[in-house]
Amino acid sequence: MKTKYIFVSGGVLSSVGKGLASAAMAALLESRGLKVTLMKMDPYLNVDPGTMNPFQHGEVFVTEDGAETDLDLGHYERFTNINLTRENSVSAGQVYETVIAKERRGEYLGGTVQVIPHITDEIKERIKRVAKGKDICLVEIGGTVGDIESLPFLEAIRQFRFDMGEENVIFIHLTLVPFLGMSGELKTKPTQHSVQKLREIGIQPDFLLCRTDRILPPDIRSKIALFCNIKAENVITAKDVSNIYEVPLVFYEQGLDEKICQRLNLKAKSRGLDKWAKVSQILTSPKNGTVEIGIVGKYVDLTESYKSVSEALVHGAIANQVKVNLKYIDSERLESSDVESELSGLSGILVPGGFGNRGVEGKIKAIQYARSHKIPYFGICIGLQLAIIEYARHVCGLNKATSREFSNTGEFVIDLMEDQRRVDRLGGSMRLGSYRCKLASKTLAHETYGATEIWERHRHRYELNNHYRKILTENGLVFSGINTEMDLVEMMEIKDHPWFLTCQFHPEFKSKPFAPHPLFVGFVKASLKSKLQLKKPTKKETAKTSSLTSSKNMKKGNQGAKHGLRSHV
Ligand code: GLN
């Protein structure tokens, strides 16, 4: 079958949901047995988002092959079974870098190097390379139509349809149709203008996805159709949803996949969206109530920075038929505030990945609280490193324990490896992408994964310093996951605790709603259990139990305060 191409652009304003819409369309097409791949074209000049501030750009998503990519790739992987690589994420910076390097090597034979055709050719080449062997290649163009930066990409896709033929390429444009409460009307003008802007540069969209808070009535669809030169049945409502996993269902109900297949003359089997319906149904009415989980980090003002973590927690919640209420806790504020008042009431505490020393002591306080109050704790990357520092300081008596990332002096229980230190001076010493990890038997890690060998994705520079392994083990830390090739600790846990598990890698990148990651399933399960155990009995229940068990309680002494016990504080 000849490869077909779908290009998705966005108009009116940013953050309307192009990434999710693209992921949802890919999910629908994949459910029809088509071989689909997805690409993201980012118009910024950074070569990749690895160096970008999470406050500005949200999370950096890491692929199996270790590429640091845009967070939309996370949506693509979560919604489909596709494993993306560095080739699926393209930035203007990369494209220009390649073209300029070619120019320096003299590959343009003295010609004048220009945006058209050299930059546009490089963009088209990259798309064709990724699309090889696939039925459909869906390409999302970042930014908003009208931006200067995205023009070379839009020009490249205009040429693409010209080169490949109308029957093989479609353009889908996502806009916003706001409802104005004052006049009680849905407003179509921003959409009209956005499509005009596209048509000015030679792109006539085949489909419009209109983000709205309500289903578009037929007269509004006809109006948009007329002004934008698009068939009314191809004006699709992208209605707001209560959870993102309903998006494929919204498009499915309007037959979007069917229409795309017809337009591209694609033969595909009939649709099967049962797994999405099931996920949505659990999310709307979970059987087991709610569970409160705290995420302690420094990027809490832009929760997009923790996108994969928060989604993986939702997946863990789906598996446990519960709704997870996330509370984002500013680690910097925690340094000077009362931990008890900030953290009490949480059934689970998670410290996600992070860089730099800001807020680090606040995270350590949270970890100490979780450990000593026996609240389920899940530490990811820096969440493992800080849990080790906390244990070294408060249990092993290494008061000066720290990481070389935060300080020039102290006991570096977390450090750069010897050979890494040499590389570091030259830059680029990050451990990125998928690595193998062996799990020790009879550990929580082993039990939770149900496997002895796993592969997980990394993005960090520092490691546990093996010099301290002995003293930490003697004091009760369990190193349950090891990279045997490099002799590095990948997972750490504490035995005398309901659930205290940490990992050097980022399991959140591999979790999907219909294939939740075992560590998130285990953590949510433990949090739910902790909530049920801590749930205060009603007055009636208290009266009943105290009369029945008072003698027992007296014998047990202080055991009722189990959750307040401080074994090693
Ligand atoms: N900053 C730490 C390191 O570089 C942890 C990184 C992370 O949490 N992703 O090792």
XYZ file of C-alpha atoms and ligand atoms in Angstrom, residues 351-356 363 380-385 403 405-406 414-416 420 430 458-463 504-506 508, ligand 1:
41
model
C 9.018 12.841 44.082
C 9.452 13.017 40.288
C 12.613 13.810 38.289
C 14.336 17.152 38.702
C 17.553 19.069 38.199
C 19.563 21.522 40.292
C 11.911 17.159 48.886
C 11.737 8.731 40.433
C 15.286 9.615 39.389
C 16.113 12.533 41.705
C 13.432 10.969 43.920
C 15.747 7.940 44.328
C 18.873 10.035 44.785
C 25.048 14.860 45.674
C 25.057 18.155 41.731
C 24.175 20.293 44.764
C 25.345 10.535 44.731
C 28.132 11.329 42.327
C 29.378 11.338 38.771
C 31.785 10.283 33.327
C 23.778 12.365 30.420
C 16.876 7.100 31.684
C 17.618 10.826 31.696
C 20.136 11.808 34.334
C 23.768 12.506 34.967
C 24.427 11.318 38.532
C 24.444 7.825 40.059
C 16.874 5.838 38.821
C 14.953 5.582 35.529
C 11.663 7.119 34.388
C 6.320 7.089 33.466
N 19.491 15.793 38.440
C 19.681 14.400 38.615
C 20.759 13.860 37.686
O 21.129 14.497 36.739
C 18.382 13.650 38.401
C 17.817 13.826 37.043
C 16.345 13.440 36.960
O 15.669 13.416 37.974
N 15.860 13.205 35.771
O 21.239 12.765 37.890
